[in-house]
Amino acid sequence: ILSLPAYLHARPGPRPPGWDDRLQVGLVWSGGPHAKHDALRSLPRFQALAPLLDIPGVAFHSLQKGQHEDECLGFGIPQPAKTFKDFDDTAAFVQHLDLVISVDTAMAHLAGALGKPVWILLPTPAEWRWYPYAETTPWYPSARLFIQAQQDGWEEVIAKVAANLRELAERKAKKDECR
């Protein structure tokens, strides 16, 4: 199976001000309500991501647009997506992130097309294009798939993401210590 390389490139721009050495992670938890299977692909609410929020060494940024974007307000998560006018603005911001964690939305596809590490949270059954029994996809070599074992099994998916994110943050901290 052929693997597609990154085929989009963001306009160059400076790193957003105020960022520190923590792992910088963008979050998207909900798709657009107009999509046919949105209830299956979206998390029930932002609070489903709560197990991620206490992981040391990680700074989160909301990339969520639309009706659910304010669900993260009580969690102290910046909302840069409120300033994005289009995908060009979005790509310019995403290029500076270390990772995007997203349900199956345009953001997941944009991150993959940019070659940005992206963890895609998928329902079961996952669509055919995701090769529903694999953790990777040839569409986006930078993507890792986290698929529900059973329908509405988001807790298990989030637990796996949290464990992997904790490990990634610890590796980054150790690497930074060695510098």
Short mmCIF file of C-alpha atoms in Angstrom, two decimals:
data_model
loop_
_atom_site.label_atom_id
_atom_site.label_comp_id
_atom_site.label_asym_id
_atom_site.label_seq_id
_atom_site.Cartn_x
_atom_site.Cartn_y
_atom_site.Cartn_z
CA ILE A 1 0.00 0.00 0.00
CA LEU A 2 1.36 3.38 -0.96
CA SER A 3 1.60 6.05 1.69
CA LEU A 4 0.84 9.67 0.82
CA PRO A 5 3.38 12.31 1.87
CA ALA A 6 2.31 15.67 3.31
CA TYR A 7 0.77 17.53 0.41
CA LEU A 8 -0.25 20.83 2.02
CA HIS A 9 2.04 23.45 3.44
CA ALA A 10 1.15 26.25 5.82
CA ARG A 11 2.22 29.81 5.21
CA PRO A 12 5.31 30.60 7.27
CA GLY A 13 4.73 32.50 10.45
CA PRO A 14 6.13 33.00 13.91
CA ARG A 15 5.31 30.72 16.78
CA PRO A 16 2.38 32.13 18.78
CA PRO A 17 3.54 34.35 21.66
CA GLY A 18 3.68 32.99 25.19
CA TRP A 19 4.26 29.35 24.32
CA ASP A 20 6.60 27.42 26.59
CA ASP A 21 8.49 24.14 26.27
CA ARG A 22 5.49 21.96 27.09
CA LEU A 23 3.99 19.68 24.47
CA GLN A 24 1.60 21.89 22.47
CA VAL A 25 -1.58 19.98 21.60
CA GLY A 26 -4.65 21.07 19.63
CA LEU A 27 -8.04 19.53 20.47
CA VAL A 28 -11.22 18.99 18.45
CA TRP A 29 -14.05 17.03 20.09
CA SER A 30 -17.04 17.62 17.87
CA GLY A 31 -17.91 17.73 14.21
CA GLY A 32 -20.54 19.82 12.53
CA PRO A 33 -24.12 18.88 13.42
CA HIS A 34 -25.07 18.86 9.72
CA ALA A 35 -23.02 15.72 9.06
CA LYS A 36 -25.08 12.57 8.68
CA HIS A 37 -23.24 10.55 11.37
CA ASP A 38 -22.11 13.40 13.60
CA ALA A 39 -23.62 11.90 16.75
CA LEU A 40 -21.44 8.80 16.25
CA ARG A 41 -18.17 10.59 15.45
CA SER A 42 -18.36 13.38 18.05
CA LEU A 43 -17.62 13.09 21.73
CA PRO A 44 -20.73 13.68 23.85
CA ARG A 45 -19.16 16.88 25.26
CA PHE A 46 -15.75 18.44 25.91
CA GLN A 47 -15.68 17.00 29.45
CA ALA A 48 -15.05 13.57 27.91
CA LEU A 49 -11.46 14.81 27.38
CA ALA A 50 -10.99 15.58 31.10
CA PRO A 51 -8.54 12.65 31.65
CA LEU A 52 -6.11 14.40 29.29
CA LEU A 53 -6.19 17.79 30.94
CA ASP A 54 -4.18 16.93 34.06
CA ILE A 55 -1.27 15.34 32.23
CA PRO A 56 1.88 17.24 33.23
CA GLY A 57 3.94 18.87 30.51
CA VAL A 58 1.07 19.44 28.07
CA ALA A 59 -0.48 22.74 26.95
CA PHE A 60 -3.82 22.44 25.15
CA HIS A 61 -5.36 24.69 22.52
CA SER A 62 -8.94 24.47 21.30
CA LEU A 63 -9.21 24.10 17.55
CA GLN A 64 -12.96 23.52 17.86
CA LYS A 65 -15.20 25.66 15.67
CA GLY A 66 -18.96 25.96 15.73
CA GLN A 67 -21.66 25.31 18.24
CA HIS A 68 -19.52 23.37 20.76
CA GLU A 69 -16.48 25.66 20.80
CA ASP A 70 -17.28 27.25 24.17
CA GLU A 71 -17.52 23.93 26.05
CA CYS A 72 -13.85 24.27 27.03
CA LEU A 73 -14.22 27.71 28.62
CA GLY A 74 -14.24 26.52 32.24
CA PHE A 75 -11.03 24.55 31.73
CA GLY A 76 -8.65 27.42 31.01
CA ILE A 77 -7.94 26.28 27.47
CA PRO A 78 -7.11 29.01 24.96
CA GLN A 79 -9.40 29.23 21.94
CA PRO A 80 -7.24 30.38 19.02
CA ALA A 81 -9.75 28.93 16.56
CA LYS A 82 -12.07 31.85 17.31
CA THR A 83 -9.64 34.04 15.36
CA PHE A 84 -9.28 31.71 12.34
CA LYS A 85 -11.00 33.09 9.24
CA ASP A 86 -10.21 30.11 6.99
CA PHE A 87 -8.13 26.95 6.61
CA ASP A 88 -5.08 29.04 5.75
CA ASP A 89 -5.24 30.66 9.21
CA THR A 90 -5.86 27.26 10.76
CA ALA A 91 -2.91 25.65 8.99
CA ALA A 92 -0.64 28.55 9.99
CA PHE A 93 -1.45 27.85 13.66
CA VAL A 94 -1.43 24.05 13.43
CA GLN A 95 2.10 24.02 11.96
CA HIS A 96 3.41 25.12 15.38
CA LEU A 97 1.66 22.40 17.37
CA ASP A 98 3.38 19.19 18.39
CA LEU A 99 0.18 17.16 18.03
CA VAL A 100 -3.49 17.43 17.06
CA ILE A 101 -6.06 15.19 18.77
CA SER A 102 -9.34 15.22 16.87
CA VAL A 103 -12.48 13.29 16.13
CA ASP A 104 -13.04 12.59 12.42
CA THR A 105 -13.41 16.17 11.17
CA ALA A 106 -11.86 18.48 8.61
CA MET A 107 -9.24 19.32 11.26
CA ALA A 108 -8.03 15.72 11.35
CA HIS A 109 -7.69 15.75 7.56
CA LEU A 110 -5.95 19.13 7.54
CA ALA A 111 -3.41 17.99 10.14
CA GLY A 112 -2.78 14.80 8.19
CA ALA A 113 -2.40 16.67 4.89
CA LEU A 114 0.13 18.98 6.59
CA GLY A 115 2.07 15.96 7.85
CA LYS A 116 1.41 17.06 11.44
CA PRO A 117 1.16 14.27 14.03
CA VAL A 118 -2.56 13.70 14.51
CA TRP A 119 -4.40 11.24 16.70
CA ILE A 120 -7.83 10.58 15.26
CA LEU A 121 -10.58 9.36 17.59
CA LEU A 122 -12.97 7.13 15.68
CA PRO A 123 -16.30 5.46 16.41
CA THR A 124 -17.06 1.85 15.70
CA PRO A 125 -17.71 0.85 13.09
CA ALA A 126 -15.14 3.20 11.59
CA GLU A 127 -15.50 4.19 7.97
CA TRP A 128 -13.74 2.01 5.40
CA ARG A 129 -11.20 4.73 4.57
CA TRP A 130 -9.65 4.40 8.02
CA TYR A 131 -8.87 0.70 7.63
CA PRO A 132 -10.99 0.10 10.72
CA TYR A 133 -8.79 -2.53 12.33
CA ALA A 134 -5.48 -0.72 12.08
CA GLU A 135 -3.76 1.99 14.10
CA THR A 136 -2.38 3.73 11.03
CA THR A 137 -3.61 4.78 7.63
CA PRO A 138 -1.81 5.22 4.30
CA TRP A 139 -3.81 8.40 3.73
CA TYR A 140 -1.86 10.22 6.43
CA PRO A 141 1.42 8.64 7.60
CA SER A 142 1.50 11.10 10.52
CA ALA A 143 -1.86 9.85 11.81
CA ARG A 144 -2.55 7.37 14.56
CA LEU A 145 -6.04 5.93 14.86
CA PHE A 146 -7.82 5.31 18.15
CA ILE A 147 -10.97 3.31 17.37
CA GLN A 148 -13.75 2.40 19.79
CA ALA A 149 -13.87 -1.30 20.64
CA GLN A 150 -17.63 -0.97 21.07
CA GLN A 151 -20.15 1.67 20.08
CA ASP A 152 -20.20 4.68 22.43
CA GLY A 153 -16.95 3.39 23.96
CA TRP A 154 -15.31 6.81 24.18
CA GLU A 155 -14.04 6.26 27.73
CA GLU A 156 -11.75 3.44 26.57
CA VAL A 157 -10.52 5.51 23.63
CA ILE A 158 -9.79 8.52 25.85
CA ALA A 159 -7.99 6.29 28.38
CA LYS A 160 -5.70 4.99 25.59
CA VAL A 161 -5.09 8.50 24.31
CA ALA A 162 -4.30 9.70 27.86
CA ALA A 163 -1.79 6.88 28.41
CA ASN A 164 -0.07 7.60 25.09
CA LEU A 165 -0.10 11.36 25.67
CA ARG A 166 1.41 10.93 29.14
CA GLU A 167 4.19 8.81 27.63
CA LEU A 168 4.81 11.36 24.87
CA ALA A 169 4.97 14.24 27.38
CA GLU A 170 7.39 12.27 29.59
CA ARG A 171 9.65 11.52 26.60
CA LYS A 172 9.66 15.19 25.65
CA ALA A 173 10.49 16.23 29.23
CA LYS A 174 13.41 13.76 29.37
CA LYS A 175 14.67 14.93 26.00
CA ASP A 176 14.48 18.56 27.14
CA GLU A 177 16.40 17.67 30.34
CA CYS A 178 19.24 16.24 28.28
CA ARG A 179 19.78 19.52 26.44
#
